[in-house]
Amino acid sequence: MIVGVLNQKGGVGKTTIAVNLASCFSRSGRRVLLVDADPQGSALAWSAARQVDPDFVVVGMAKPTLHREMPTLAKNYDMVVIDGAPRVNELGRAAIMASDLVLIPVQPSPYDVWAAAETVQLIREARQFKDSLRAAFLINRKIANTAIGRDFHAALAQFPETPVLDAALIQRVVFAESAARGLSVLEVAPRGEAARELQRLADLIIADKERQAA
């Protein structure tokens, strides 16, 4: 299964989500490939900052031909996670076309709702060529017990074909602390709340994979 983490808006936490999802999948015993499709190379920089290699493979491929090369890349892995590029439509389209499931991280902010429309439109266009493509919003950096967090689902309802996952990630310091050390949250605090939230997200994706295979 190929999971693209994409949003045409920058700064929504795509790399953090992609890296930690790859870690979750790998720790469950799956063969995992993390593809850095962002010209900024943030996932590659995370890998280079580590003292030891991660327990999954990280490659860079910020290329508009990604969707054509992905079948060959993915064939030896159980799960592939693509860290997509912001504001680059050609690369964004390629990453979307390469994916089975697109996660759209959005922060609980009106700006993110407005920007989400562009990503949803790219997915609509891609479905004309790949009707099996699935997509869902992932609320990231949610601030617990606030009205804007509760009301955010209603704002995203203007995109009825794109559901909101029941697996929000709360804003927590451990995400930044682990990234700065070239580690995943599961390596730094495997029994913490953030790790549990990430595992719930990974479990939902695996369940989706199993439903599609059934």
Coordinates of N, CA and C in Angstrom, one line a residue:
M1 N 0.9 -1.2 0.0 CA 0.0 0.0 0.0 C 0.9 1.2 0.0
I2 N 0.5 2.2 -0.8 CA 1.2 3.5 -0.9 C 0.4 4.6 -0.3
V3 N 1.0 5.2 0.7 CA 0.3 6.3 1.4 C 1.0 7.6 1.1
G4 N 0.3 8.6 0.5 CA 0.9 9.9 0.2 C 0.5 10.9 1.3
V5 N 1.4 11.6 1.9 CA 1.1 12.6 2.9 C 1.3 14.0 2.1
L6 N 0.2 14.6 1.8 CA 0.3 15.8 0.9 C -0.7 16.9 1.3
N7 N -0.2 18.1 1.0 CA -1.0 19.3 1.1 C -0.3 20.4 0.4
Q8 N -1.0 21.1 -0.5 CA -0.3 22.2 -1.2 C 0.1 23.4 -0.3
K9 N -0.3 23.4 0.9 CA 0.1 24.4 1.9 C 1.3 23.8 2.6
G10 N 2.3 24.7 2.8 CA 3.5 24.3 3.5 C 3.3 24.4 5.0
G11 N 4.2 23.8 5.8 CA 4.2 24.0 7.3 C 3.0 23.3 8.0
V12 N 2.5 22.3 7.4 CA 1.3 21.6 8.1 C 1.8 20.3 8.8
G13 N 3.1 20.0 8.7 CA 3.6 18.8 9.4 C 3.7 17.5 8.6
K14 N 3.8 17.7 7.3 CA 3.8 16.5 6.4 C 5.0 15.6 6.7
T15 N 6.2 16.1 6.8 CA 7.4 15.3 7.1 C 7.3 14.6 8.4
T16 N 6.9 15.3 9.5 CA 6.7 14.7 10.8 C 5.8 13.5 10.8
I17 N 4.6 13.7 10.1 CA 3.7 12.6 10.0 C 4.2 11.5 9.2
A18 N 4.9 11.7 8.0 CA 5.4 10.7 7.2 C 6.4 9.9 7.9
V19 N 7.4 10.5 8.5 CA 8.5 9.8 9.3 C 7.9 8.9 10.4
N20 N 7.0 9.5 11.1 CA 6.4 8.7 12.3 C 5.5 7.6 11.8
L21 N 4.8 7.8 10.7 CA 4.0 6.7 10.2 C 4.9 5.6 9.7
A22 N 6.0 5.9 9.0 CA 6.9 4.9 8.6 C 7.4 4.1 9.8
S23 N 7.7 4.8 10.8 CA 8.2 4.2 12.0 C 7.2 3.2 12.6
C24 N 5.9 3.7 12.7 CA 4.8 2.8 13.2 C 4.7 1.5 12.4
F25 N 4.7 1.7 11.0 CA 4.5 0.5 10.2 C 5.7 -0.4 10.3
S26 N 6.9 0.1 10.4 CA 8.1 -0.7 10.5 C 8.1 -1.5 11.8
R27 N 7.7 -0.8 12.9 CA 7.8 -1.5 14.2 C 6.7 -2.6 14.4
S28 N 5.8 -2.6 13.4 CA 4.8 -3.7 13.4 C 5.3 -4.9 12.6
G29 N 6.5 -4.8 12.1 CA 7.1 -5.9 11.4 C 7.0 -5.8 9.9
R30 N 6.5 -4.7 9.4 CA 6.4 -4.6 7.9 C 7.6 -4.0 7.3
R31 N 7.8 -4.3 6.0 CA 8.9 -3.8 5.2 C 8.4 -2.4 4.7
V32 N 9.2 -1.3 5.0 CA 8.7 0.0 4.8 C 9.7 0.8 4.0
L33 N 9.2 1.6 3.1 CA 9.9 2.6 2.3 C 9.4 3.9 2.5
L34 N 10.2 4.9 2.9 CA 9.8 6.3 3.0 C 10.4 7.1 1.8
V35 N 9.5 7.6 1.0 CA 10.0 8.4 -0.2 C 9.9 9.9 0.1
D36 N 11.0 10.6 0.0 CA 11.0 12.0 0.2 C 10.8 12.6 -1.2
A37 N 9.6 13.1 -1.5 CA 9.3 13.7 -2.8 C 9.2 15.2 -2.7
D38 N 9.8 15.8 -1.7 CA 9.8 17.2 -1.5 C 11.2 17.7 -1.8
P39 N 11.3 18.7 -2.7 CA 12.7 19.3 -3.1 C 13.4 19.8 -1.9
Q40 N 12.7 20.1 -0.8 CA 13.4 20.6 0.4 C 14.2 19.5 1.1
G41 N 13.8 18.2 0.8 CA 14.6 17.1 1.4 C 14.5 16.9 2.9
S42 N 13.4 17.3 3.5 CA 13.3 17.2 4.9 C 13.4 15.8 5.5
A43 N 12.8 14.8 4.9 CA 12.9 13.5 5.4 C 14.3 12.9 5.2
L44 N 15.0 13.3 4.1 CA 16.3 12.9 4.0 C 17.2 13.5 5.0
A45 N 17.0 14.8 5.3 CA 17.7 15.5 6.4 C 17.5 14.8 7.7
W46 N 16.3 14.4 8.0 CA 16.0 13.7 9.2 C 16.8 12.4 9.3
S47 N 16.8 11.7 8.2 CA 17.6 10.4 8.2 C 19.1 10.7 8.4
A48 N 19.6 11.7 7.8 CA 21.0 12.0 7.9 C 21.4 12.5 9.3
A49 N 20.4 13.0 10.1 CA 20.7 13.5 11.4 C 20.8 12.4 12.4
R50 N 20.5 11.2 12.0 CA 20.5 10.0 13.0 C 21.9 9.5 13.3
Q51 N 22.0 9.0 14.5 CA 23.3 8.3 14.8 C 23.4 6.9 14.2
V52 N 22.2 6.3 14.0 CA 22.2 5.0 13.3 C 21.1 5.0 12.2
D53 N 21.2 4.1 11.3 CA 20.1 4.0 10.2 C 18.8 3.7 10.8
P54 N 17.7 4.3 10.2 CA 16.4 3.9 10.7 C 16.0 2.5 10.3
D55 N 15.0 2.0 10.9 CA 14.6 0.6 10.6 C 13.7 0.5 9.4
F56 N 13.8 1.5 8.5 CA 13.1 1.5 7.2 C 14.0 2.2 6.3
V57 N 13.7 2.0 5.0 CA 14.5 2.6 3.9 C 14.0 4.0 3.6
V58 N 14.9 5.0 3.4 CA 14.5 6.4 3.0 C 15.2 6.7 1.7
V59 N 14.5 7.1 0.7 CA 15.0 7.5 -0.6 C 14.5 8.9 -1.0
G60 N 15.2 9.6 -1.8 CA 14.8 10.9 -2.3 C 14.3 10.7 -3.7
M61 N 13.1 11.2 -4.0 CA 12.6 11.2 -5.4 C 11.6 12.3 -5.6
A62 N 12.1 13.5 -5.7 CA 11.3 14.7 -6.0 C 11.3 14.8 -7.5
K63 N 10.5 14.0 -8.2 CA 10.5 13.9 -9.6 C 9.0 13.9 -10.1
P64 N 8.7 14.5 -11.2 CA 7.4 14.5 -11.8 C 7.1 13.1 -12.4
T65 N 8.0 12.2 -12.5 CA 7.8 10.9 -13.0 C 7.6 9.9 -11.9
L66 N 7.4 10.4 -10.7 CA 7.3 9.5 -9.5 C 6.3 8.4 -9.7
H67 N 5.1 8.8 -10.2 CA 4.0 7.8 -10.3 C 4.3 6.7 -11.3
R68 N 5.2 7.0 -12.3 CA 5.5 5.9 -13.2 C 6.6 5.0 -12.7
E69 N 7.5 5.5 -11.8 CA 8.5 4.8 -11.2 C 8.2 4.0 -9.9
M70 N 7.1 4.4 -9.3 CA 6.7 3.9 -8.0 C 6.4 2.4 -8.1
P71 N 5.7 1.8 -9.1 CA 5.5 0.4 -9.0 C 6.8 -0.4 -8.9
T72 N 7.8 0.0 -9.6 CA 9.1 -0.8 -9.4 C 9.7 -0.5 -8.0
L73 N 9.6 0.7 -7.6 CA 10.2 1.0 -6.2 C 9.4 0.3 -5.1
A74 N 8.1 0.2 -5.3 CA 7.3 -0.3 -4.2 C 7.2 -1.9 -4.1
K75 N 7.6 -2.6 -5.1 CA 7.3 -4.0 -5.2 C 8.0 -4.8 -4.0
N76 N 9.0 -4.4 -3.4 CA 9.7 -5.1 -2.4 C 9.3 -4.7 -1.0
Y77 N 8.2 -3.9 -0.8 CA 7.8 -3.3 0.5 C 6.3 -3.6 0.7
D78 N 6.0 -3.7 2.0 CA 4.6 -3.9 2.4 C 3.9 -2.5 2.4
M79 N 4.6 -1.5 2.9 CA 4.1 -0.1 3.0 C 5.1 0.9 2.4
V80 N 4.5 1.8 1.7 CA 5.3 2.9 1.2 C 4.7 4.2 1.7
V81 N 5.5 5.1 2.2 CA 5.0 6.4 2.6 C 5.7 7.5 1.8
I82 N 4.9 8.4 1.2 CA 5.5 9.5 0.4 C 5.3 10.8 1.2
D83 N 6.4 11.5 1.4 CA 6.4 12.8 2.0 C 6.4 13.8 0.8
G84 N 5.2 14.3 0.5 CA 5.0 15.1 -0.7 C 5.4 16.6 -0.5
A85 N 5.5 17.2 -1.7 CA 6.0 18.6 -1.7 C 4.8 19.6 -1.6
P86 N 5.1 20.8 -1.0 CA 4.1 21.9 -1.0 C 4.3 22.8 -2.2
R87 N 3.2 23.3 -2.7 CA 3.1 24.4 -3.7 C 3.8 24.0 -5.0
V88 N 4.0 22.8 -5.3 CA 4.6 22.4 -6.6 C 3.6 21.4 -7.3
N89 N 2.8 21.9 -8.2 CA 1.7 21.1 -8.7 C 2.1 19.9 -9.5
E90 N 3.2 20.0 -10.2 CA 3.7 18.8 -11.0 C 4.1 17.7 -10.1
L91 N 4.9 18.0 -9.1 CA 5.3 17.0 -8.1 C 4.1 16.6 -7.3
G92 N 3.2 17.5 -6.9 CA 2.1 17.1 -6.1 C 1.2 16.1 -6.9
R93 N 1.0 16.4 -8.2 CA 0.1 15.5 -9.0 C 0.8 14.1 -9.1
A94 N 2.1 14.1 -9.3 CA 2.8 12.8 -9.4 C 2.7 12.0 -8.2
A95 N 2.8 12.7 -7.0 CA 2.7 11.9 -5.7 C 1.3 11.4 -5.5
I96 N 0.3 12.2 -5.9 CA -1.1 11.8 -5.7 C -1.3 10.6 -6.6
M97 N -0.9 10.6 -7.9 CA -1.1 9.5 -8.8 C -0.3 8.3 -8.4
A98 N 0.7 8.4 -7.6 CA 1.5 7.3 -7.1 C 0.8 6.6 -5.9
S99 N -0.1 7.3 -5.3 CA -0.6 6.8 -4.0 C -1.9 6.0 -4.2
D100 N -2.1 5.1 -3.2 CA -3.4 4.4 -3.0 C -4.3 5.2 -2.1
L101 N -3.7 5.9 -1.1 CA -4.4 6.7 -0.1 C -3.6 8.0 0.1
V102 N -4.3 9.1 0.0 CA -3.7 10.4 0.3 C -4.2 10.9 1.6
L103 N -3.3 11.2 2.5 CA -3.6 11.8 3.8 C -3.3 13.3 3.6
I104 N -4.3 14.2 3.9 CA -4.1 15.6 3.8 C -4.1 16.2 5.2
P105 N -2.9 16.5 5.7 CA -2.8 17.1 7.1 C -3.3 18.5 7.1
V106 N -4.1 18.8 8.0 CA -4.6 20.2 8.2 C -4.6 20.6 9.6
Q107 N -4.2 21.8 9.9 CA -4.2 22.3 11.2 C -5.5 23.0 11.5
P108 N -5.9 23.1 12.7 CA -7.2 23.7 13.1 C -7.1 25.2 12.9
S109 N -7.1 25.7 11.7 CA -7.0 27.1 11.3 C -7.8 27.4 10.1
P110 N -8.4 28.5 10.0 CA -9.1 28.9 8.8 C -8.3 28.9 7.5
Y111 N -7.0 29.2 7.7 CA -6.1 29.3 6.6 C -5.9 27.9 6.0
D112 N -5.8 26.9 6.8 CA -5.7 25.5 6.4 C -6.9 25.0 5.6
V113 N -8.1 25.4 6.1 CA -9.3 25.0 5.4 C -9.3 25.6 4.0
W114 N -9.0 26.9 3.9 CA -8.9 27.5 2.6 C -7.9 26.9 1.7
A115 N -6.8 26.6 2.2 CA -5.7 25.9 1.4 C -6.1 24.5 1.0
A116 N -6.9 23.8 1.8 CA -7.2 22.4 1.5 C -7.9 22.3 0.2
A117 N -8.7 23.3 -0.2 CA -9.4 23.2 -1.5 C -8.5 22.9 -2.7
E118 N -7.3 23.5 -2.7 CA -6.4 23.2 -3.8 C -6.0 21.8 -3.8
T119 N -5.7 21.2 -2.7 CA -5.3 19.8 -2.7 C -6.4 18.9 -3.0
V120 N -7.6 19.2 -2.5 CA -8.8 18.4 -2.9 C -9.0 18.4 -4.4
Q121 N -8.8 19.6 -5.0 CA -9.0 19.7 -6.5 C -8.0 18.9 -7.2
L122 N -6.8 18.8 -6.8 CA -5.8 18.0 -7.4 C -6.2 16.5 -7.3
I123 N -6.8 16.1 -6.2 CA -7.2 14.7 -6.0 C -8.4 14.4 -6.9
R124 N -9.3 15.4 -7.1 CA -10.5 15.2 -8.0 C -10.0 15.0 -9.4
E125 N -9.0 15.8 -9.8 CA -8.4 15.6 -11.2 C -7.8 14.3 -11.3
A126 N -7.0 13.8 -10.3 CA -6.4 12.5 -10.4 C -7.3 11.4 -10.5
R127 N -8.5 11.5 -9.9 CA -9.5 10.4 -9.9 C -10.1 10.2 -11.3
Q128 N -9.9 11.1 -12.2 CA -10.4 10.9 -13.5 C -9.5 9.9 -14.2
F129 N -8.3 9.7 -13.7 CA -7.4 8.7 -14.3 C -7.2 7.5 -13.4
K130 N -7.5 7.7 -12.1 CA -7.3 6.6 -11.1 C -8.5 6.6 -10.1
D131 N -9.6 6.0 -10.5 CA -10.8 6.1 -9.7 C -10.8 5.3 -8.4
S132 N -9.7 4.5 -8.2 CA -9.6 3.8 -6.9 C -8.9 4.7 -5.8
L133 N -8.4 5.8 -6.2 CA -7.7 6.7 -5.3 C -8.6 7.1 -4.1
R134 N -8.1 7.0 -2.9 CA -8.8 7.4 -1.7 C -8.1 8.5 -1.0
A135 N -8.8 9.3 -0.3 CA -8.2 10.5 0.4 C -8.9 10.8 1.7
A136 N -8.2 11.4 2.7 CA -8.9 11.7 3.9 C -8.1 12.8 4.6
F137 N -8.8 13.7 5.3 CA -8.1 14.7 6.1 C -7.6 14.1 7.4
L138 N -6.4 14.6 7.8 CA -5.9 14.3 9.1 C -5.6 15.6 9.9
I139 N -6.3 15.8 11.0 CA -6.2 17.0 11.8 C -4.9 16.8 12.6
N140 N -4.0 17.8 12.4 CA -2.6 17.7 13.0 C -2.5 19.0 13.9
R141 N -1.7 18.8 14.9 CA -1.4 19.9 15.8 C -2.6 20.5 16.4
K142 N -3.6 19.6 16.7 CA -4.8 20.0 17.4 C -4.5 20.5 18.8
I143 N -5.2 21.5 19.2 CA -5.0 22.0 20.6 C -6.2 21.5 21.3
A144 N -6.0 20.6 22.3 CA -7.0 19.9 23.0 C -8.0 20.9 23.7
N145 N -9.2 20.5 23.8 CA -10.3 21.2 24.6 C -10.5 22.7 24.2
T146 N -10.4 22.9 22.9 CA -10.6 24.3 22.4 C -11.8 24.3 21.4
A147 N -12.5 25.4 21.3 CA -13.7 25.4 20.4 C -13.2 25.3 18.9
I148 N -12.1 25.8 18.6 CA -11.7 25.8 17.2 C -11.4 24.3 16.8
G149 N -10.9 23.5 17.7 CA -10.6 22.1 17.5 C -11.9 21.4 17.3
R150 N -13.0 21.7 18.0 CA -14.3 21.0 17.9 C -15.0 21.4 16.6
D151 N -14.8 22.7 16.3 CA -15.6 23.2 15.1 C -14.9 22.9 13.8
F152 N -13.7 22.4 13.8 CA -12.9 22.2 12.6 C -13.6 21.2 11.7
H153 N -14.1 20.1 12.2 CA -14.8 19.1 11.4 C -15.9 19.7 10.6
A154 N -16.7 20.7 11.2 CA -17.8 21.3 10.5 C -17.2 22.1 9.3
A155 N -16.1 22.8 9.5 CA -15.5 23.6 8.4 C -15.1 22.7 7.2
L156 N -14.6 21.5 7.5 CA -14.1 20.6 6.5 C -15.3 19.8 5.8
A157 N -16.5 20.0 6.3 CA -17.6 19.3 5.7 C -17.9 19.8 4.3
Q158 N -17.4 21.0 3.9 CA -17.6 21.5 2.6 C -16.9 20.6 1.5
F159 N -16.1 19.6 1.9 CA -15.5 18.7 1.0 C -16.0 17.3 1.3
P160 N -17.3 17.0 0.9 CA -18.0 15.8 1.4 C -17.3 14.5 0.9
E161 N -16.6 14.6 -0.2 CA -16.0 13.3 -0.7 C -14.7 13.0 0.0
T162 N -14.2 13.9 1.0 CA -13.0 13.6 1.7 C -13.3 13.6 3.2
P163 N -13.3 12.4 3.8 CA -13.7 12.3 5.2 C -12.5 12.8 6.1
V164 N -12.9 13.0 7.3 CA -11.9 13.4 8.4 C -11.6 12.2 9.2
L165 N -10.4 11.8 9.2 CA -10.0 10.6 10.0 C -10.3 10.8 11.5
D166 N -10.7 9.7 12.1 CA -10.9 9.7 13.6 C -9.6 9.4 14.3
A167 N -8.6 10.2 14.0 CA -7.3 9.9 14.6 C -6.4 11.2 14.6
A168 N -6.9 12.3 15.2 CA -6.2 13.5 15.3 C -5.0 13.4 16.1
L169 N -4.0 14.2 15.7 CA -2.7 14.3 16.4 C -2.7 15.6 17.2
I170 N -2.5 15.5 18.5 CA -2.5 16.7 19.3 C -1.1 17.4 19.3
Q171 N -1.1 18.7 19.4 CA 0.1 19.4 19.4 C 0.9 19.1 20.7
R172 N 2.1 18.5 20.5 CA 2.9 18.0 21.6 C 4.4 18.3 21.3
V173 N 5.1 18.7 22.3 CA 6.6 19.1 22.2 C 7.4 17.9 21.7
V174 N 7.0 16.7 22.0 CA 7.8 15.5 21.7 C 8.0 15.4 20.2
F175 N 7.1 15.9 19.4 CA 7.2 15.8 17.9 C 8.5 16.6 17.5
A176 N 8.6 17.8 18.0 CA 9.8 18.6 17.6 C 11.1 18.1 18.3
E177 N 11.0 17.6 19.5 CA 12.1 17.1 20.2 C 12.7 15.9 19.5
S178 N 11.9 15.0 19.1 CA 12.3 13.8 18.4 C 12.9 14.1 17.1
A179 N 12.3 15.0 16.3 CA 12.8 15.3 15.0 C 14.2 16.0 15.0
A180 N 14.4 16.8 16.0 CA 15.7 17.5 16.2 C 16.8 16.5 16.4
R181 N 16.5 15.3 16.9 CA 17.5 14.3 17.2 C 17.5 13.2 16.1
G182 N 16.8 13.4 15.1 CA 16.7 12.4 14.0 C 16.1 11.1 14.5
L183 N 15.1 11.2 15.3 CA 14.4 10.1 15.9 C 12.9 10.2 15.6
S184 N 12.2 9.1 15.7 CA 10.8 9.1 15.7 C 10.2 9.2 17.1
V185 N 9.0 9.6 17.2 CA 8.3 9.6 18.5 C 8.3 8.3 19.2
L186 N 8.2 7.2 18.4 CA 8.1 5.9 19.0 C 9.5 5.5 19.6
E187 N 10.5 6.1 19.1 CA 11.9 5.8 19.7 C 12.1 6.6 20.9
V188 N 11.6 7.8 21.0 CA 11.8 8.7 22.1 C 10.9 8.4 23.3
A189 N 9.6 8.2 23.0 CA 8.6 8.0 24.0 C 7.6 7.0 23.6
P190 N 8.0 5.7 23.5 CA 7.1 4.7 22.9 C 5.8 4.5 23.7
R191 N 5.7 4.9 24.9 CA 4.5 4.7 25.7 C 3.8 6.0 26.0
G192 N 4.2 7.0 25.3 CA 3.5 8.3 25.5 C 2.2 8.5 24.7
E193 N 1.5 9.6 25.0 CA 0.3 9.9 24.3 C 0.5 10.1 22.8
A194 N 1.5 10.7 22.4 CA 1.8 11.0 21.0 C 2.0 9.6 20.3
A195 N 2.7 8.7 20.9 CA 2.9 7.4 20.2 C 1.6 6.7 20.1
R196 N 0.7 6.8 21.1 CA -0.6 6.1 21.0 C -1.4 6.7 19.9
E197 N -1.4 8.0 19.7 CA -2.1 8.7 18.7 C -1.6 8.3 17.3
L198 N -0.3 8.2 17.2 CA 0.3 7.7 15.9 C -0.1 6.3 15.6
Q199 N -0.1 5.4 16.6 CA -0.4 4.0 16.4 C -1.8 3.9 16.0
R200 N -2.7 4.7 16.5 CA -4.1 4.7 16.1 C -4.3 5.0 14.7
L201 N -3.5 6.1 14.2 CA -3.5 6.5 12.8 C -3.0 5.3 11.9
A202 N -1.9 4.7 12.3 CA -1.4 3.6 11.6 C -2.3 2.4 11.5
D203 N -3.0 2.1 12.6 CA -4.0 1.0 12.7 C -5.2 1.3 11.7
L204 N -5.6 2.6 11.6 CA -6.7 2.9 10.7 C -6.3 2.7 9.3
I205 N -5.0 3.0 8.9 CA -4.6 2.8 7.6 C -4.4 1.4 7.2
I206 N -3.9 0.6 8.2 CA -3.8 -0.9 7.9 C -5.2 -1.5 7.8
A207 N -6.1 -1.0 8.6 CA -7.5 -1.6 8.4 C -8.1 -1.2 7.1
D208 N -7.8 0.0 6.6 CA -8.2 0.4 5.2 C -7.6 -0.5 4.2
K209 N -6.3 -0.8 4.3 CA -5.6 -1.7 3.4 C -6.2 -3.1 3.4
E210 N -6.6 -3.6 4.5 CA -7.2 -4.9 4.6 C -8.6 -4.9 4.0
R211 N -9.3 -3.8 4.2 CA -10.6 -3.8 3.6 C -10.5 -3.8 2.0
Q212 N -9.6 -3.0 1.5 CA -9.4 -3.0 0.1 C -9.0 -4.3 -0.5
A213 N -8.2 -5.1 0.3 CA -7.7 -6.4 -0.2 C -8.8 -7.5 -0.1
A214 N -9.8 -7.2 0.7 CA -10.8 -8.3 1.0 C -11.7 -8.5 -0.2

